[in-house]
Amino acid sequence: MNIALHTDIQQALCNYVLQLADTNLILGQRICEWCGHGPILEQDIALSNIGLDLLGQTRSLYQYAATLQGESKTEDDLAFLRSERQFKNLLLAEQPNGDFGYTVLRQFLYEAFQLLLLDRLKNSSDQQLAAIAEKSLIETTYHYKWSAEWVIRLGDGTDESKSRIQKSVNEIWTYTGEMFIPSVDEQTLTSAGIIPDVTNLKEEWLHKVTEVFAEATLDMPDNNGWMQRGGKTGVHTEHLGYMLAEMQYLQRQYPGQKW
Amino acid sequence: MSPQINLEEQFQAKIDAEIKIEPKDWMPDAYRKTLVRQISQHAHSEIVGMLPEGNWLTRAPSLKRKATLLAKVQDEAGHGLYLYSAVETLGVTRLQTIEDLISGKAKYSSIFNYPTLTWADMGAIGWLVDGAAIMNQVPLCRASYGPYARAMVRVCKEESFHQRQGYEIMMTLASGSAEQKEMAQDALNRWWWPAIMMFGPTDAESANTEQSVKWKIKRHTNDELRQKFIDATVPQAEYIGLTIPDKDLKWNEEKGMYDFGPIDWDEFWNVVKGNGPCNKQRLEARRNAHTEGAWVRDAASAYAEKRAKRAASKVA
C-alpha cells in the first residue's frame, strides 16, 4: 500500500468512525429527553439503559476518531465543538421523539441495521473498529430485542396503539433508506475491504423488518418510495441545529474549561 | 386481656427485640398506614426527583458527565421501583400509589420543587440533597419493616455514590475559572437552606416522630439528623473553598457541633403547601407521563391477553 492511498483510507476511516459516533450520540441525546417521562417506570429504565449504551459506544468511537485524526483532540472536542454541517449522523437519529411508539420504532429500525452492520464489522481488518463493534454488538442485540418486542406489542395491542404506530411507520420510513446509500467514505472503505457494502445489507434488513411487522400486524410501506438522504454528508433536517445548540451550549459559552 | 391487646404487645415485643416485621405478619393498622405514607412519599420523591436533574441531561457539559448523570437519574427510577414494590407488600398497588401522587393527595420531598438553573445545580443536588437523603436513609436500613429495610440497603449504597459524584462536580467547578466558581457558590447559596429543611420540622413541631421512634421506623429525630448533616457538610464546603450562606454558622466548642441560624419555616410550609417555584410543573410532568402513557400500558395489557388466549387455544 503506498503512502498516499494509506492517508486516503485513514481519512475515510476517521470520517466513517465519526459518522457512527454521531449517530449514536444524537440518538442517545434524543433518548435522554425521555428520562423521567416514560409511560411505565420499567420502560423508562430500559430506555435509559439503551441511552447509556449508545453514549458508551459514542465515547469509544470518538476516542478512536481522535486517534485517527492525530490532532490531539478529545472525545468532547468532537462532540461539543463541531457544527451542524460537520455532523454526519443519520437523519433517522435526529427525528424528534414523537410518542413512545415512534421512539421504539425509530430504535427498532436503527438497531435492526446495526445488528447486521456490527456483525460484519466485528470481523473488520481494522482491529480497533472490530473490537468496538464486537462489544457494541452485545448491547445492540438487547436493544433490538427490546424494541422489536415493543413494536409487536403496540402493533398487535389495541386499535389505538395500532393506528398510532402504523402512522409512525408511514412517517419515519423515508428516513430509513439512507442507511443503505454509502457515502464516499464508505465506498472507499468497502473497496479497501475494511467495511461491508451497506447496499448489500438492505435485503436482510427488509427481511427482518417484514417479519417483525407481520407479527405486529403492521403494513409495510412502499419500499420504492423516495428516501431522504444527506445526514452522512452533513446536510440535515432542521431539527439537528436545535439539538446541537442545546447540547453544546456550556462548552460554547465557557470555552476551554474543565467540567 | 383482649386478643387485640395481646397482639399489639407481641408486635411491640418483636420490635423491641429487633426482629423484622414481614408482610404477612400481624401489624397494627396505624403501623401499616404510617409505613405506606412514608414509603410511598419516599418512592414519589425518587420519581419526582428525576425531573430537576433530568432537566440537564441534554445539556451536560461533557460526554462523561452526561453518561454519569443519566446513570444517576436511572438509579432514582430504580429506587422508586423498589419502594413502590415495598408499598405493594403492604397491600397498596403501584397504580393506586401513583394516582395518589398525581391527584396531589400524596406528598414528596419539597426539595424537588426548586428549579435547576445552572450546571452547578447538578453538583449541589448530588452533594447536598443526596447527602441529606443519606443521613435520613442510613438508619432506615435498620427499620423494623423487613422489605423497607432491605430496599434501603441498596438505595443507600447508590446514594452515597451519587453524593460523591455531586461533590466532585462542585470541587471541579470550585477549582475552575472565576465564572465556574461563581456558579458553584450560587448553587450552594440556593440549595443550602432547602437541603437542611429536608429533615422536616423541628422536633417540637414534628407530629410523627415519637410513635415512629417507638416502632423503629425512625431511629433519630429530625433535629438530630439535621445537626449531623450540618456538622458533616460544613468542613466539606470549606475544603473546596465555598461559603455556607449562613452568617450565624459557628463552631460551638462546648457542644462539639455547629450552631446555625434560624430556618425560614414559612418558606418550608409554603413549598409543602404547593407554592414552591416548581410544584405545579413537577406534578404536571408526572401527570402527563401517566396520562400520555395510558395508551402504551393499555396496548401492553391487550397484547398480553391476546397472547395468553392464543397460548391457551394452542394447548386446547
JSON list of C-alpha atoms in Angstrom, two decimals, chain B residues 221-310:
[
{"chain": "B", "resi": 221, "resn": "THR", "atom": "CA", "xyz": [-35.24, 12.80, 65.38]},
{"chain": "B", "resi": 222, "resn": "ASN", "atom": "CA", "xyz": [-35.30, 15.43, 62.63]},
{"chain": "B", "resi": 223, "resn": "ASP", "atom": "CA", "xyz": [-33.14, 17.83, 64.60]},
{"chain": "B", "resi": 224, "resn": "GLU", "atom": "CA", "xyz": [-30.52, 15.18, 65.40]},
{"chain": "B", "resi": 225, "resn": "LEU", "atom": "CA", "xyz": [-30.17, 14.28, 61.74]},
{"chain": "B", "resi": 226, "resn": "ARG", "atom": "CA", "xyz": [-30.10, 17.91, 60.63]},
{"chain": "B", "resi": 227, "resn": "GLN", "atom": "CA", "xyz": [-27.29, 18.66, 63.07]},
{"chain": "B", "resi": 228, "resn": "LYS", "atom": "CA", "xyz": [-25.35, 15.62, 61.92]},
{"chain": "B", "resi": 229, "resn": "PHE", "atom": "CA", "xyz": [-25.69, 16.73, 58.30]},
{"chain": "B", "resi": 230, "resn": "ILE", "atom": "CA", "xyz": [-24.53, 20.26, 59.02]},
{"chain": "B", "resi": 231, "resn": "ASP", "atom": "CA", "xyz": [-21.56, 19.05, 61.04]},
{"chain": "B", "resi": 232, "resn": "ALA", "atom": "CA", "xyz": [-20.50, 16.75, 58.21]},
{"chain": "B", "resi": 233, "resn": "THR", "atom": "CA", "xyz": [-21.08, 19.22, 55.38]},
{"chain": "B", "resi": 234, "resn": "VAL", "atom": "CA", "xyz": [-19.53, 22.45, 56.64]},
{"chain": "B", "resi": 235, "resn": "PRO", "atom": "CA", "xyz": [-15.94, 21.13, 56.50]},
{"chain": "B", "resi": 236, "resn": "GLN", "atom": "CA", "xyz": [-16.60, 19.77, 53.01]},
{"chain": "B", "resi": 237, "resn": "ALA", "atom": "CA", "xyz": [-17.59, 23.25, 51.83]},
{"chain": "B", "resi": 238, "resn": "GLU", "atom": "CA", "xyz": [-14.54, 24.77, 53.48]},
{"chain": "B", "resi": 239, "resn": "TYR", "atom": "CA", "xyz": [-12.28, 22.20, 51.84]},
{"chain": "B", "resi": 240, "resn": "ILE", "atom": "CA", "xyz": [-13.30, 23.30, 48.33]},
{"chain": "B", "resi": 241, "resn": "GLY", "atom": "CA", "xyz": [-13.34, 26.99, 49.23]},
{"chain": "B", "resi": 242, "resn": "LEU", "atom": "CA", "xyz": [-17.09, 27.61, 49.16]},
{"chain": "B", "resi": 243, "resn": "THR", "atom": "CA", "xyz": [-19.00, 29.54, 51.80]},
{"chain": "B", "resi": 244, "resn": "ILE", "atom": "CA", "xyz": [-22.14, 28.23, 53.50]},
{"chain": "B", "resi": 245, "resn": "PRO", "atom": "CA", "xyz": [-24.74, 31.01, 53.21]},
{"chain": "B", "resi": 246, "resn": "ASP", "atom": "CA", "xyz": [-25.44, 31.33, 56.95]},
{"chain": "B", "resi": 247, "resn": "LYS", "atom": "CA", "xyz": [-23.88, 34.26, 58.81]},
{"chain": "B", "resi": 248, "resn": "ASP", "atom": "CA", "xyz": [-24.73, 32.67, 62.17]},
{"chain": "B", "resi": 249, "resn": "LEU", "atom": "CA", "xyz": [-22.92, 29.45, 61.41]},
{"chain": "B", "resi": 250, "resn": "LYS", "atom": "CA", "xyz": [-20.24, 28.95, 64.04]},
{"chain": "B", "resi": 251, "resn": "TRP", "atom": "CA", "xyz": [-18.39, 26.05, 65.64]},
{"chain": "B", "resi": 252, "resn": "ASN", "atom": "CA", "xyz": [-19.56, 25.59, 69.23]},
{"chain": "B", "resi": 253, "resn": "GLU", "atom": "CA", "xyz": [-16.60, 24.21, 71.11]},
{"chain": "B", "resi": 254, "resn": "GLU", "atom": "CA", "xyz": [-18.60, 23.37, 74.20]},
{"chain": "B", "resi": 255, "resn": "LYS", "atom": "CA", "xyz": [-21.28, 21.37, 72.40]},
{"chain": "B", "resi": 256, "resn": "GLY", "atom": "CA", "xyz": [-18.83, 19.99, 69.83]},
{"chain": "B", "resi": 257, "resn": "MET", "atom": "CA", "xyz": [-21.15, 20.91, 66.97]},
{"chain": "B", "resi": 258, "resn": "TYR", "atom": "CA", "xyz": [-22.06, 23.84, 64.76]},
{"chain": "B", "resi": 259, "resn": "ASP", "atom": "CA", "xyz": [-24.56, 26.49, 65.80]},
{"chain": "B", "resi": 260, "resn": "PHE", "atom": "CA", "xyz": [-26.59, 27.67, 62.85]},
{"chain": "B", "resi": 261, "resn": "GLY", "atom": "CA", "xyz": [-29.02, 30.46, 62.02]},
{"chain": "B", "resi": 262, "resn": "PRO", "atom": "CA", "xyz": [-32.81, 30.37, 62.06]},
{"chain": "B", "resi": 263, "resn": "ILE", "atom": "CA", "xyz": [-34.57, 28.35, 59.37]},
{"chain": "B", "resi": 264, "resn": "ASP", "atom": "CA", "xyz": [-37.28, 30.11, 57.39]},
{"chain": "B", "resi": 265, "resn": "TRP", "atom": "CA", "xyz": [-40.14, 27.75, 58.19]},
{"chain": "B", "resi": 266, "resn": "ASP", "atom": "CA", "xyz": [-42.62, 29.99, 56.36]},
{"chain": "B", "resi": 267, "resn": "GLU", "atom": "CA", "xyz": [-40.83, 29.15, 53.16]},
{"chain": "B", "resi": 268, "resn": "PHE", "atom": "CA", "xyz": [-40.81, 25.46, 54.07]},
{"chain": "B", "resi": 269, "resn": "TRP", "atom": "CA", "xyz": [-44.55, 25.29, 54.73]},
{"chain": "B", "resi": 270, "resn": "ASN", "atom": "CA", "xyz": [-45.31, 27.35, 51.65]},
{"chain": "B", "resi": 271, "resn": "VAL", "atom": "CA", "xyz": [-43.45, 24.92, 49.43]},
{"chain": "B", "resi": 272, "resn": "VAL", "atom": "CA", "xyz": [-45.11, 21.97, 51.19]},
{"chain": "B", "resi": 273, "resn": "LYS", "atom": "CA", "xyz": [-48.49, 23.58, 50.53]},
{"chain": "B", "resi": 274, "resn": "GLY", "atom": "CA", "xyz": [-47.77, 23.84, 46.82]},
{"chain": "B", "resi": 275, "resn": "ASN", "atom": "CA", "xyz": [-46.39, 27.35, 46.46]},
{"chain": "B", "resi": 276, "resn": "GLY", "atom": "CA", "xyz": [-42.81, 26.40, 45.60]},
{"chain": "B", "resi": 277, "resn": "PRO", "atom": "CA", "xyz": [-41.38, 27.61, 42.30]},
{"chain": "B", "resi": 278, "resn": "CYS", "atom": "CA", "xyz": [-41.89, 24.26, 40.54]},
{"chain": "B", "resi": 279, "resn": "ASN", "atom": "CA", "xyz": [-44.65, 22.39, 42.41]},
{"chain": "B", "resi": 280, "resn": "LYS", "atom": "CA", "xyz": [-47.06, 22.86, 39.55]},
{"chain": "B", "resi": 281, "resn": "GLN", "atom": "CA", "xyz": [-44.56, 21.89, 36.84]},
{"chain": "B", "resi": 282, "resn": "ARG", "atom": "CA", "xyz": [-43.34, 18.77, 38.64]},
{"chain": "B", "resi": 283, "resn": "LEU", "atom": "CA", "xyz": [-46.82, 17.43, 39.23]},
{"chain": "B", "resi": 284, "resn": "GLU", "atom": "CA", "xyz": [-47.85, 18.28, 35.71]},
{"chain": "B", "resi": 285, "resn": "ALA", "atom": "CA", "xyz": [-44.85, 16.42, 34.28]},
{"chain": "B", "resi": 286, "resn": "ARG", "atom": "CA", "xyz": [-45.75, 13.30, 36.28]},
{"chain": "B", "resi": 287, "resn": "ARG", "atom": "CA", "xyz": [-49.42, 13.63, 35.35]},
{"chain": "B", "resi": 288, "resn": "ASN", "atom": "CA", "xyz": [-48.55, 13.98, 31.65]},
{"chain": "B", "resi": 289, "resn": "ALA", "atom": "CA", "xyz": [-46.22, 10.99, 31.71]},
{"chain": "B", "resi": 290, "resn": "HIS", "atom": "CA", "xyz": [-49.01, 8.95, 33.29]},
{"chain": "B", "resi": 291, "resn": "THR", "atom": "CA", "xyz": [-51.89, 10.08, 31.07]},
{"chain": "B", "resi": 292, "resn": "GLU", "atom": "CA", "xyz": [-49.89, 10.19, 27.84]},
{"chain": "B", "resi": 293, "resn": "GLY", "atom": "CA", "xyz": [-48.55, 6.72, 28.62]},
{"chain": "B", "resi": 294, "resn": "ALA", "atom": "CA", "xyz": [-52.01, 5.23, 29.17]},
{"chain": "B", "resi": 295, "resn": "TRP", "atom": "CA", "xyz": [-52.32, 4.00, 25.57]},
{"chain": "B", "resi": 296, "resn": "VAL", "atom": "CA", "xyz": [-48.97, 2.21, 25.87]},
{"chain": "B", "resi": 297, "resn": "ARG", "atom": "CA", "xyz": [-49.98, 0.44, 29.09]},
{"chain": "B", "resi": 298, "resn": "ASP", "atom": "CA", "xyz": [-53.37, -0.46, 27.57]},
{"chain": "B", "resi": 299, "resn": "ALA", "atom": "CA", "xyz": [-51.66, -1.87, 24.48]},
{"chain": "B", "resi": 300, "resn": "ALA", "atom": "CA", "xyz": [-49.26, -3.93, 26.59]},
{"chain": "B", "resi": 301, "resn": "SER", "atom": "CA", "xyz": [-52.14, -5.47, 28.58]},
{"chain": "B", "resi": 302, "resn": "ALA", "atom": "CA", "xyz": [-54.23, -6.07, 25.47]},
{"chain": "B", "resi": 303, "resn": "TYR", "atom": "CA", "xyz": [-51.30, -7.79, 23.80]},
{"chain": "B", "resi": 304, "resn": "ALA", "atom": "CA", "xyz": [-50.54, -9.91, 26.87]},
{"chain": "B", "resi": 305, "resn": "GLU", "atom": "CA", "xyz": [-54.17, -11.02, 26.96]},
{"chain": "B", "resi": 306, "resn": "LYS", "atom": "CA", "xyz": [-54.19, -11.93, 23.27]},
{"chain": "B", "resi": 307, "resn": "ARG", "atom": "CA", "xyz": [-51.01, -13.93, 23.72]},
{"chain": "B", "resi": 308, "resn": "ALA", "atom": "CA", "xyz": [-52.37, -15.79, 26.71]},
{"chain": "B", "resi": 309, "resn": "LYS", "atom": "CA", "xyz": [-55.54, -16.64, 24.75]},
{"chain": "B", "resi": 310, "resn": "ARG", "atom": "CA", "xyz": [-53.52, -17.85, 21.77]}
]
